[in-house]
Structures are given as structure tokens and as C-alpha cells.
């Protein structure tokens, strides 16, 4: 038997690496097991988020957005540029550099905080023993007082569109295209589809998105999702709702996709096809006999409110457990679990987890949509402020979108905030803090916001709940 640890974390994504660093900071003897190997054959930390998720996708989104701004919008600002063109190889090289800087950064943080890094595939055995099989096939077993499972998630496959080497790909493949596909098909108009569809649309692809549901972005407040649909279709994303993919075939380096929609049976040919229809928890070969850890019917590890599994001393966090599959949600769970292991009382407010879709304009929200709040039985009051009435948005040449504040009419408590607009992903932090502190719309309305900023739109939307937005003709509302 090898070393004994206070905490062994399995998986070094944003859930696991944060849990490991926090545990080590609290003085616990901590190890983190990671199996991810990069193109150069080196074990890398950071999981999906840093290697093939949040970070590379945002790098490509930012570059492609800057390209479109320079090509289509600089002229409006009086900046004359000609021959704007893209160097895809350079864009990809920069993305890869950002990824390797950040994954290397986590390894550095492990060293600095005294986290023992164990390379290989971890398997939980009975009584909190962890067997690790190294990349050379050799196994070693470690003991721990506590184990944190943070093994993340992988893309869902669908039988009508099985992956191929490079024509039918998942999100990871779509981050690696070496040239702009002329005709790009995307199955699933969810978060990944919209973000990666936007990247390649901006760079010149004709993008068709096939979405099974009849409703666009049903998790988003209806008013905001309608505006998002309008903005993104205006940019050329061809979003087909109610489209059921029935089959696909690779012919002469092209992909022929068959689907049915309200117009009947359809067939369309693409140069590349991205399948992004959701992700599923990853627990392959993870649990040995008698661990006591249980899975639910969808394959998630079953945990309570504080991420404790059915086995004492074994916790699970991040994408492998219930809740939104978001990096920051996993990281916060990691902190909570490390604190609990250290003997502190810790909890998480699952009602105040922000979501952001990094399209242009960005879409961001926290808390309940108007429709959800009504479903939950609240008497709802809302305030909406359009960016077209914001001085800063005008100065920025970014007047699309709005801020919407949803409140409980009887207490004025903020139940949710929904934004579509430039920097919505940054603006939403104000709303998260407000909700975390149990703010009313009046609290926000009585707060002083700097001028001229986009965040004044949050202020104005809070004022609009009572019909008192300053820079807008208000609906008549009684005080
Ligand atoms: P993961 O990041 O999946 O990490 C799990 C780690 O565990 C991996 O490194 C894996 O190799 C390792 N592992 C698994 N099994 C074992 C084992 N048995 N032994 C050892 N190691 C193991 N979220 C956001 O919040 N914002 C975004 O902008 C965003 N963009 C995204 C874009 C894309 C294209 C994708 C695919 C996802 C995106 N996400 C985003 C989601 C985000 O990446 C995940 O929610 C997040 O990475 C989950 O963190 P995690 O630590 O639970 O799991
Ligand atoms: P998603 O759940 O956001 O969207 C999947 C979409 O595919 C849905 O609209 C669904 O109705 C549709 N779909 C499912 N089966 C289909 C089928 N057979 N044919 C056509 N459409 C079908 O999932 P995703 O976009 O794959 O993203 C996975 C996860 O990654 C999400 O949960 C998200 O939280 C996370 N993520 C987050 C960000 C971010 O925070 N900005 C970015 C990317 C991914």
C-alpha cells in the first residue's frame, strides 16, 4: 500500500483542482489523480474546461468576434481598415497557447500549495481506497480519509449521427477545424451549438442548426430567448426548430444528414457536422465493488445538498452530480466540500448560480425566469430596460438587448435577472451579488451606479419594476 492521504480527489477539472487546492490550503494532506493526456503525451490538469471547453471556446469566440468587428463595424466608427482577413492557423495556435499556459498554471498551483499530483486513472475501492493505473499500465493503491469524485462529463452521442474521424465531430473536434467549413451542420441549438456555430459563422461558414425541440432555448426567460433568436438569426445562423435527425451518411468527404421537420422529410449536405446534444456524467470503470456510492437513473452520482454520497467520507462534485454543468458550479462545490472535510459548516446557494452564453450579444441570467417564477406560484413583477436607451451602449455601438429584473410582487425580492447585451456575462455578477444578499428591486434602485456604464441598465431595470426608470417612457405602475 502506498501513501495515505487526508483527501484524494479523482479528476482535476475545475471541480477537482479547486477542491484539491482548497483542501491543501486548509492543511489537509491532499492528492489529485488525473488521467488526461495532451497531444504531446503529457498529463495535463484543468479537465474539460481548460482543455476542450470554456477556455478554448472563449478564445475562438473572442478572435472571431474581433474579426467581424474589424470587417463589418469599424467603418461605422470611422476606422478605415481594408483587406481584413483571418489566419486560422494563427488563431488556433494562440488558442492552444492559452490552453497550455492555463493547464501548466494549475500544475504550478498544485506544487505551490503542496497538492500531490498522481498521474493515471483512478478507481474507487471499498473503504476509501483509490487504485490508480498509470499510463504504463502499472497500478498502485492509495488510502484516504476522504475521497472527492470530480470525474466530470463527456458528450452525448446519438445513433443517427455517430462520430467519425473528422467529418462528424463533437465540441472538441469543432475546436480543432483547420479551415473554415463552407457548409456547417450543427445538431442541437443549445449552449455549445450557439457558441461554436457563432465562431464558424463569423469566419464564413453557412451554418444550419437542427434543434429537436420546437422551443428555442427553453431554459432562458422567454423575452430574452426571443431576442436572442432574433439577433442570432440576423447574423446568419439558420436555426431550424422541431428538426428530428433520422440519419447521416458520409459520402465523398461530405456528410448527408436526413431529418424531419414540420415540412416533412429533409436532406442536407454539409462539409462538417457538429453533434452537441448535451453531456452525460462520466463514471466509466470508476467504482469498484462495495464502495456504497450510488448512481441515479440518469447516471449521475447521487449526492445530498452538500455533495456527500451514500458512502461516508466520499463526496462528488461538478458535472458528475446533479445541477447545471458549469465550471463555476463545480468549483464552488469543490470549495464547499473541502471546507466540510476540514470540519467547517459550509453550504452552497444553488439559486444564485449564473449562466452565460458567450454569443454576441452575450446572454446571461441568474435565478428564475418570469415564466418559472409564475410556475412556482409567485405573484410576479418585472422591470425591463433596453440597451438602446443606454448612453454607454450607444457610445459603444452596441445597443442591442435589454436587462430584465423579475421580482416577487409581495416582497419586492429579486427572483431573477436576465440580460442580453454586450458584456452581459460581466454585468450578471452584480445581480448574483444582489440575489446572494437577498436584495429587493428597491435596494438595487437605491444603489449608485457609475455613469456612463452598461451596468446603469441593471439599475434602470430595477427602477422600472416600480415604473420609475429615468431614461425611458415607463409603463404606468402604482407605487
Ligand atoms: P471536467 O472538467 O470534465 O473534469 C473532469 C476531469 O476528471 C477530467 O480532467 C478527466 O480526465 C478526469 N477524470 C475522469 N475520470 C477519471 C478517473 N477515473 N481518474 C482520473 N481522472 C479522471 N462551463 C462554464 O461554466 N462556462 C463556459 O463557458 C463553458 N464552456 C464550455 C464549452 C464547451 C465546448 C464545453 C464542452 C463545456 C463548457 N463548459 C462551460 C462546461 C464546463 O467545461 C464543465 O461544466 C466543467 O469542466 C465541469 O468540471 P468538472 O471538474 O466537473 O469536470
Ligand atoms: P445543451 O443541453 O445546452 O443543448 C443541447 C441541445 O440539443 C438542446 O437544445 C436539446 O434540445 C438538443 N437536442 C438533444 N437531442 C437532440 C437531437 N437528437 N437532435 C437535435 N437536437 C437535440 O447541451 P450542449 O450545448 O451540448 O452543452 C452541454 C453542457 O455544457 C451544457 O449543460 C452547458 O451547461 C455546458 N456548456 C456551458 C457553456 C457556457 O456556460 N457558456 C458553454 C458550453 C457548454
XYZ file of C-alpha atoms and ligand atoms in Angstrom:
576
model
C 0.000 0.000 0.000
C 1.311 3.434 -0.965
C 0.862 6.725 0.887
C -2.169 7.606 2.991
C -3.858 10.983 2.427
C -6.454 13.061 4.237
C -8.082 13.751 0.857
C -7.764 12.147 -2.560
C -9.525 13.957 -5.389
C -10.234 11.974 -8.571
C -10.251 14.351 -11.554
C -8.517 17.708 -11.956
C -11.169 19.734 -13.790
C -12.487 22.997 -12.288
C -14.335 20.956 -9.655
C -11.462 18.685 -8.667
C -8.474 21.009 -8.916
C -10.215 23.689 -6.858
C -11.234 21.132 -4.205
C -7.637 19.866 -4.038
C -6.088 23.331 -3.731
C -8.584 24.414 -1.070
C -8.074 21.202 0.930
C -4.288 21.629 0.814
C -4.617 25.303 1.805
C -6.564 24.152 4.869
C -3.627 21.951 5.891
C -5.034 18.617 4.710
C -2.630 16.145 3.112
C -4.086 16.085 -0.394
C -3.550 14.239 -3.673
C -5.267 14.692 -7.010
C -5.458 11.920 -9.622
C -5.734 12.923 -13.284
C -5.738 10.816 -16.440
C -5.986 13.487 -19.188
C -3.063 13.338 -21.612
C -2.497 16.108 -24.172
C -1.333 15.807 -27.802
C 2.282 15.702 -26.634
C 1.539 12.763 -24.333
C 1.846 14.856 -21.158
C -0.647 14.633 -18.255
C -2.500 17.940 -18.032
C -4.726 19.441 -15.373
C -7.846 21.548 -15.906
C -10.251 18.941 -17.297
C -12.838 19.695 -19.951
C -12.990 23.368 -19.054
C -9.370 24.241 -19.724
C -8.534 21.663 -22.404
C -11.612 21.440 -24.655
C -14.317 23.608 -23.089
C -14.688 27.068 -21.572
C -11.217 28.374 -22.355
C -10.525 27.286 -25.959
C -14.116 28.113 -26.963
C -13.842 31.607 -25.492
C -10.507 32.145 -27.214
C -12.095 31.331 -30.601
C -15.228 33.360 -29.784
C -13.152 36.418 -28.916
C -10.947 36.169 -32.018
C -13.855 35.602 -34.399
C -15.794 38.466 -32.795
C -12.855 40.845 -33.202
C -12.600 39.777 -36.855
C -16.282 40.574 -37.505
C -15.993 43.897 -35.691
C -12.992 44.890 -37.768
C -14.588 43.739 -41.023
C -18.180 44.914 -40.524
C -18.297 47.530 -37.788
C -15.082 49.551 -37.660
C -16.184 51.521 -40.725
C -19.221 52.833 -38.757
C -16.809 54.183 -36.151
C -14.690 55.993 -38.721
C -11.892 53.456 -38.571
C -10.875 52.542 -42.085
C -9.369 49.125 -42.468
C -9.089 47.200 -45.655
C -8.396 43.594 -46.545
C -9.383 42.210 -43.152
C -8.717 38.515 -43.305
C -8.300 35.597 -40.951
C -5.259 33.426 -40.387
C -6.929 30.296 -39.000
C -3.627 28.583 -38.211
C -2.537 31.544 -36.086
C -5.924 31.740 -34.357
C -5.652 28.047 -33.432
C -2.033 28.377 -32.311
C -2.995 31.238 -29.968
C -5.902 29.195 -28.593
C -3.546 26.253 -27.953
C -1.050 28.563 -26.250
C -3.712 29.975 -23.913
C -4.774 26.418 -23.045
C -1.242 25.241 -22.330
C -0.442 28.339 -20.246
C -3.520 27.739 -18.117
C -3.168 23.966 -17.727
C 0.508 24.480 -16.825
C -0.677 27.101 -14.333
C -2.774 24.526 -12.472
C 0.192 22.172 -12.209
C 2.157 25.127 -10.793
C -0.613 25.853 -8.291
C -0.589 22.203 -7.174
C 3.141 22.453 -6.465
C 2.823 25.813 -4.713
C 0.025 24.574 -2.477
C 1.527 21.156 -1.751
C -1.036 19.053 -3.646
C 0.467 15.686 -4.657
C -0.242 15.090 -8.320
C -0.850 11.444 -9.243
C -0.910 10.643 -12.956
C -3.240 7.899 -14.169
C -6.789 6.585 -13.956
C -8.339 6.410 -10.510
C -10.810 3.791 -9.342
C -12.590 3.972 -6.021
C -12.464 0.767 -3.986
C -14.178 -0.188 -0.735
C -13.244 1.787 2.405
C -11.951 4.866 0.580
C -9.026 3.165 -1.110
C -8.148 4.517 -4.550
C -6.424 2.336 -7.105
C -4.543 4.301 -9.742
C -3.483 2.729 -13.015
C -0.636 4.715 -14.529
C -0.167 5.365 -18.224
C 2.359 2.500 -18.207
C -0.376 0.086 -17.024
C 1.103 -0.305 -13.530
C -1.353 0.003 -10.605
C -0.861 1.400 -7.144
C -3.398 1.691 -4.330
C -3.657 4.693 -2.010
C -5.704 5.148 1.162
C -7.642 8.251 2.131
C -9.753 9.550 4.993
C -11.898 11.303 2.383
C -12.364 10.935 -1.363
C -13.774 13.582 -3.690
C -15.012 12.313 -7.056
C -14.800 15.003 -9.747
C -14.685 12.966 -12.943
C -16.824 15.352 -14.989
C -18.805 14.639 -18.116
C -18.476 13.644 -21.779
C -20.577 14.474 -24.870
C -23.770 12.539 -25.530
C -23.785 10.527 -28.803
C -26.859 9.970 -30.922
C -27.275 6.832 -33.069
C -28.345 8.722 -36.250
C -25.073 10.686 -36.281
C -22.162 8.553 -34.998
C -18.807 10.362 -34.754
C -16.224 9.918 -37.499
C -12.536 10.820 -37.518
C -13.022 14.393 -38.742
C -16.376 14.923 -40.515
C -18.929 14.267 -37.778
C -17.406 15.642 -34.602
C -18.284 16.678 -31.059
C -17.390 20.042 -29.494
C -13.734 19.042 -29.075
C -13.462 18.359 -32.820
C -15.162 21.661 -33.613
C -12.428 23.490 -31.684
C -9.806 21.959 -33.985
C -11.032 22.647 -37.552
C -8.002 23.702 -39.569
C -10.046 25.510 -42.207
C -13.462 27.138 -42.341
C -16.061 24.577 -43.461
C -18.184 26.035 -46.250
C -21.359 24.282 -45.088
C -21.502 23.513 -41.380
C -24.280 21.466 -39.796
C -24.870 21.640 -36.053
C -27.168 19.170 -34.282
C -28.515 20.819 -31.100
C -29.124 24.555 -30.710
C -28.068 24.626 -27.053
C -25.175 26.470 -25.472
C -22.363 24.682 -27.320
C -24.184 24.796 -30.658
C -24.795 28.524 -30.414
C -21.255 29.347 -29.282
C -19.378 27.155 -31.759
C -21.923 27.801 -34.513
C -21.258 31.534 -33.965
C -17.475 31.083 -34.193
C -17.613 29.355 -37.577
C -20.438 31.537 -38.908
C -18.347 34.642 -38.172
C -15.425 33.098 -40.008
C -17.573 32.432 -43.063
C -19.413 29.099 -42.748
C -23.029 28.743 -43.835
C -24.401 27.342 -40.583
C -27.568 25.250 -40.275
C -28.626 24.219 -36.783
C -31.005 21.300 -36.330
C -32.784 21.506 -32.984
C -35.201 18.770 -31.912
C -37.347 20.988 -29.681
C -39.967 23.381 -31.033
C -38.878 25.988 -28.495
C -35.611 27.898 -28.736
C -33.537 27.954 -25.514
C -36.365 26.933 -23.175
C -34.167 27.427 -20.069
C -33.910 31.151 -20.797
C -36.582 33.771 -19.980
C -38.942 33.877 -22.989
C -38.464 37.576 -23.710
C -34.695 37.132 -23.703
C -34.735 33.920 -25.761
C -36.931 35.597 -28.412
C -34.454 38.470 -28.662
C -31.535 36.008 -28.772
C -33.174 34.111 -31.635
C -33.737 37.383 -33.485
C -30.147 38.570 -33.034
C -28.501 35.260 -33.906
C -30.626 34.545 -36.975
C -29.858 38.099 -38.152
C -26.178 37.121 -38.012
C -26.891 34.233 -40.366
C -27.358 31.253 -38.061
C -30.074 29.213 -39.749
C -31.825 27.674 -36.727
C -34.382 25.004 -37.612
C -36.604 24.138 -34.672
C -38.569 20.888 -34.379
C -35.959 19.116 -36.544
C -35.528 15.426 -35.776
C -32.362 13.902 -37.219
C -33.090 10.410 -38.536
C -29.790 9.505 -40.139
C -26.458 10.608 -41.575
C -24.116 9.247 -44.190
C -20.565 10.126 -45.173
C -20.213 10.404 -48.974
C -17.134 11.745 -50.790
C -15.824 13.730 -47.838
C -19.248 15.248 -47.184
C -21.946 14.437 -44.667
C -25.530 13.958 -45.785
C -27.984 14.438 -42.933
C -31.596 13.279 -43.050
C -34.133 14.868 -40.734
C -37.834 15.538 -40.447
C -39.435 18.830 -39.510
C -42.836 20.489 -39.986
C -42.216 20.489 -43.766
C -41.701 16.716 -43.815
C -38.567 14.725 -44.668
C -35.453 16.746 -45.429
C -31.916 16.018 -46.584
C -28.975 18.407 -46.381
C -25.290 18.081 -47.205
C -22.529 19.543 -45.051
C -18.741 19.729 -45.120
C -18.621 19.241 -41.341
C -21.225 18.247 -38.781
C -21.011 19.076 -35.074
C -23.090 16.988 -32.682
C -23.762 18.893 -29.462
C -26.909 17.491 -27.896
C -25.838 17.618 -24.248
C -23.297 15.954 -21.997
C -23.542 12.983 -19.647
C -21.796 12.236 -16.349
C -18.567 10.242 -16.685
C -18.159 7.293 -14.299
C -16.696 4.615 -16.565
C -14.797 1.953 -14.532
C -14.788 4.371 -11.619
C -16.498 2.369 -8.902
C -15.222 -0.949 -7.584
C -17.416 -3.398 -5.656
C -18.864 -2.388 -2.299
C -17.982 1.311 -2.370
C -21.517 2.269 -1.314
C -21.597 5.082 -3.907
C -24.840 5.031 -5.900
C -25.831 6.410 -9.290
C -29.251 7.824 -10.156
C -31.311 6.688 -13.155
C -29.516 9.187 -15.442
C -26.062 8.024 -14.382
C -25.208 10.948 -12.062
C -23.558 10.101 -8.739
C -26.211 10.534 -6.065
C -25.357 13.225 -3.513
C -27.154 15.277 -0.880
C -27.257 19.098 -0.643
C -23.601 19.224 0.420
C -22.286 16.736 -2.146
C -21.951 13.807 0.258
C -22.543 10.445 -1.480
C -24.219 7.451 0.163
C -20.727 6.301 1.304
C -19.359 8.082 4.399
C -16.298 10.203 3.607
C -16.921 10.070 -0.150
C -18.065 13.257 -1.880
C -18.842 14.003 -5.524
C -18.873 17.395 -7.247
C -19.152 19.115 -10.623
C -20.637 17.694 -13.814
C -20.780 14.169 -12.413
C -23.557 15.216 -9.985
C -26.949 16.943 -10.368
C -27.238 20.646 -11.154
C -26.082 22.782 -14.063
C -22.976 21.562 -15.896
C -20.965 24.725 -15.326
C -17.337 25.148 -14.326
C -18.023 27.701 -11.570
C -20.737 25.476 -10.051
C -18.212 22.611 -9.780
C -15.546 24.910 -8.339
C -17.888 26.253 -5.649
C -18.874 22.692 -4.752
C -15.155 21.879 -4.511
C -14.599 24.681 -2.001
C -17.679 23.652 -0.013
C -16.622 20.017 0.210
C -13.028 20.855 1.218
C -14.371 23.120 3.971
C -16.720 20.402 5.221
C -13.886 17.840 5.265
C -11.867 20.345 7.273
C -14.682 20.376 9.832
C -16.402 23.616 8.908
C -20.074 24.189 8.265
C -20.414 25.020 4.601
C -23.226 25.165 2.090
C -23.977 26.454 -1.381
C -26.745 28.650 -2.696
C -27.871 26.796 -5.801
C -30.408 29.576 -6.512
C -27.686 32.081 -7.323
C -25.573 30.303 -9.942
C -25.167 32.485 -13.030
C -25.294 31.142 -16.591
C -23.743 32.853 -19.592
C -23.910 32.119 -23.319
C -20.913 33.825 -24.905
C -22.501 34.743 -28.225
C -22.597 38.359 -29.412
C -24.594 39.836 -27.832
C -23.959 37.745 -24.728
C -26.864 36.194 -22.870
C -26.665 35.901 -19.074
C -29.056 35.116 -16.298
C -29.385 34.171 -12.665
C -32.392 32.904 -10.737
C -35.886 32.359 -12.041
C -37.262 33.437 -15.403
C -40.627 35.239 -15.373
C -42.300 32.018 -16.553
C -40.580 29.856 -13.909
C -41.413 32.323 -11.126
C -45.096 32.213 -12.140
C -44.992 28.415 -12.277
C -43.512 28.418 -8.774
C -46.552 30.370 -7.564
C -45.092 33.865 -7.216
C -47.083 36.977 -7.970
C -44.513 38.408 -10.354
C -43.498 41.970 -11.192
C -40.845 42.736 -13.800
C -38.775 45.707 -14.911
C -37.143 45.864 -18.344
C -34.630 48.378 -19.660
C -33.381 48.281 -23.265
C -29.735 48.972 -24.089
C -30.982 51.224 -26.899
C -31.750 53.755 -24.123
C -28.306 53.442 -22.501
C -25.820 56.236 -23.209
C -22.836 53.923 -22.827
C -24.347 51.262 -25.104
C -24.851 53.967 -27.743
C -21.275 55.183 -27.323
C -20.111 51.565 -27.628
C -22.158 50.986 -30.807
C -23.847 48.089 -29.004
C -27.492 48.974 -28.448
C -28.982 45.504 -28.926
C -30.637 43.791 -25.999
C -32.072 44.520 -22.585
C -31.940 43.873 -18.867
C -34.946 42.286 -17.189
C -35.429 42.103 -13.427
C -38.001 39.615 -12.105
C -39.334 40.206 -8.599
C -41.817 38.830 -6.095
C -44.575 41.488 -6.152
C -45.466 40.936 -2.497
C -41.955 41.387 -1.043
C -40.076 43.124 -3.905
C -37.353 40.434 -3.557
C -35.329 39.866 -6.727
C -36.116 36.378 -8.058
C -34.076 36.579 -11.225
C -32.170 38.858 -13.579
C -31.870 38.225 -17.319
C -29.642 40.095 -19.715
C -28.934 40.036 -23.417
C -26.352 42.569 -24.488
C -22.686 43.462 -24.669
C -20.752 42.187 -21.614
C -23.891 40.560 -20.174
C -21.592 37.902 -18.702
C -19.809 40.557 -16.631
C -22.958 42.529 -15.754
C -24.696 39.467 -14.329
C -22.225 39.399 -11.417
C -23.998 42.450 -9.954
C -27.276 40.572 -9.998
C -25.676 37.477 -8.445
C -24.332 39.549 -5.556
C -27.713 41.244 -5.136
C -29.500 37.887 -5.020
C -26.880 36.377 -2.706
C -27.582 39.219 -0.275
C -31.367 38.770 -0.628
C -31.759 42.152 -2.338
C -35.063 43.768 -3.244
C -35.503 45.675 -6.509
C -35.643 48.807 -4.371
C -32.194 48.009 -2.880
C -30.805 47.926 -6.413
C -32.763 51.043 -7.346
C -31.300 52.941 -4.352
C -27.729 51.945 -5.259
C -25.451 54.411 -7.074
C -24.060 53.074 -10.385
C -21.178 54.743 -12.233
C -22.000 56.754 -15.346
C -21.635 56.065 -18.197
C -21.603 52.283 -17.802
C -23.628 49.411 -19.151
C -24.436 48.473 -15.561
C -26.703 51.514 -15.374
C -29.105 49.370 -17.403
C -29.328 46.988 -14.424
C -30.105 49.987 -12.211
C -32.737 51.255 -14.624
C -34.362 47.809 -14.960
C -34.631 47.654 -11.157
C -36.188 51.159 -11.174
C -38.553 50.023 -13.946
C -40.029 47.350 -11.655
C -41.893 50.179 -9.967
C -42.335 52.171 -13.165
C -39.620 54.704 -12.329
C -36.851 54.168 -14.843
C -35.386 57.598 -15.570
C -34.252 57.246 -19.177
C -37.345 55.552 -20.539
C -41.044 56.196 -21.032
C -42.394 53.962 -18.256
C -45.490 51.882 -18.170
C -47.764 53.425 -15.515
C -47.252 51.492 -12.292
C -48.650 52.310 -8.882
C -46.177 52.691 -6.029
P -14.284 18.089 -16.033
O -13.849 19.444 -16.383
O -14.905 17.267 -17.098
O -13.014 17.354 -15.452
C -13.037 16.020 -15.070
C -11.607 15.511 -15.045
O -11.589 14.230 -14.460
C -11.004 15.365 -16.439
O -9.756 16.008 -16.475
C -10.861 13.852 -16.618
O -9.730 13.490 -17.390
C -10.689 13.416 -15.185
N -11.087 12.031 -14.937
C -12.258 11.430 -15.261
N -12.269 10.169 -14.791
C -11.095 9.969 -14.174
C -10.510 8.881 -13.487
N -11.165 7.730 -13.316
N -9.264 9.022 -12.993
C -8.571 10.191 -13.140
N -9.074 11.252 -13.769
C -10.317 11.150 -14.266
N -18.821 25.912 -18.415
C -18.835 27.184 -17.982
O -19.101 27.433 -16.804
N -18.552 28.230 -18.825
C -18.254 28.023 -20.118
O -18.016 28.979 -20.852
C -18.235 26.696 -20.612
N -17.931 26.449 -21.894
C -17.870 25.152 -22.329
C -17.569 24.926 -23.669
C -17.509 23.628 -24.147
C -17.176 23.388 -25.604
C -17.737 22.535 -23.261
C -17.644 21.123 -23.754
C -18.051 22.755 -21.936
C -18.132 24.069 -21.460
N -18.468 24.357 -20.133
C -18.522 25.647 -19.697
C -18.761 23.282 -19.175
C -17.530 23.017 -18.278
O -16.429 22.681 -19.088
C -17.834 21.908 -17.297
O -19.004 22.239 -16.568
C -16.681 21.720 -16.328
O -15.479 21.437 -16.993
C -17.003 20.596 -15.337
O -15.958 20.492 -14.429
P -15.645 19.125 -13.671
O -14.450 19.389 -12.840
O -16.869 18.617 -13.031
O -15.310 18.078 -14.828
P -27.451 21.788 -24.105
O -28.269 20.975 -23.197
O -27.173 23.207 -23.789
O -28.087 21.796 -25.573
C -28.350 20.608 -26.272
C -29.447 20.897 -27.277
O -29.565 19.787 -28.137
C -30.811 21.096 -26.637
O -31.405 22.264 -27.136
C -31.569 19.847 -26.996
O -32.962 20.065 -27.141
C -30.940 19.495 -28.330
N -31.040 18.087 -28.692
C -30.960 16.995 -27.895
N -31.070 15.873 -28.632
C -31.211 16.261 -29.925
C -31.352 15.562 -31.160
N -31.350 14.224 -31.200
N -31.488 16.284 -32.299
C -31.467 17.644 -32.266
N -31.339 18.357 -31.116
C -31.207 17.666 -29.962
O -26.098 20.951 -24.284
P -24.743 21.338 -25.005
O -24.905 22.547 -25.841
O -24.260 20.081 -25.622
O -23.824 21.693 -23.789
C -23.547 20.704 -22.775
C -23.307 21.349 -21.449
O -22.102 22.094 -21.465
C -24.421 22.282 -21.074
O -25.108 21.717 -19.998
C -23.774 23.536 -20.648
O -24.090 23.844 -19.327
C -22.281 23.300 -20.744
N -21.709 24.428 -21.508
C -21.756 25.661 -20.951
C -21.301 26.741 -21.643
C -21.370 28.092 -21.027
O -21.551 28.160 -19.828
N -21.224 29.156 -21.775
C -20.792 26.587 -22.926
C -20.780 25.324 -23.470
C -21.247 24.240 -22.739
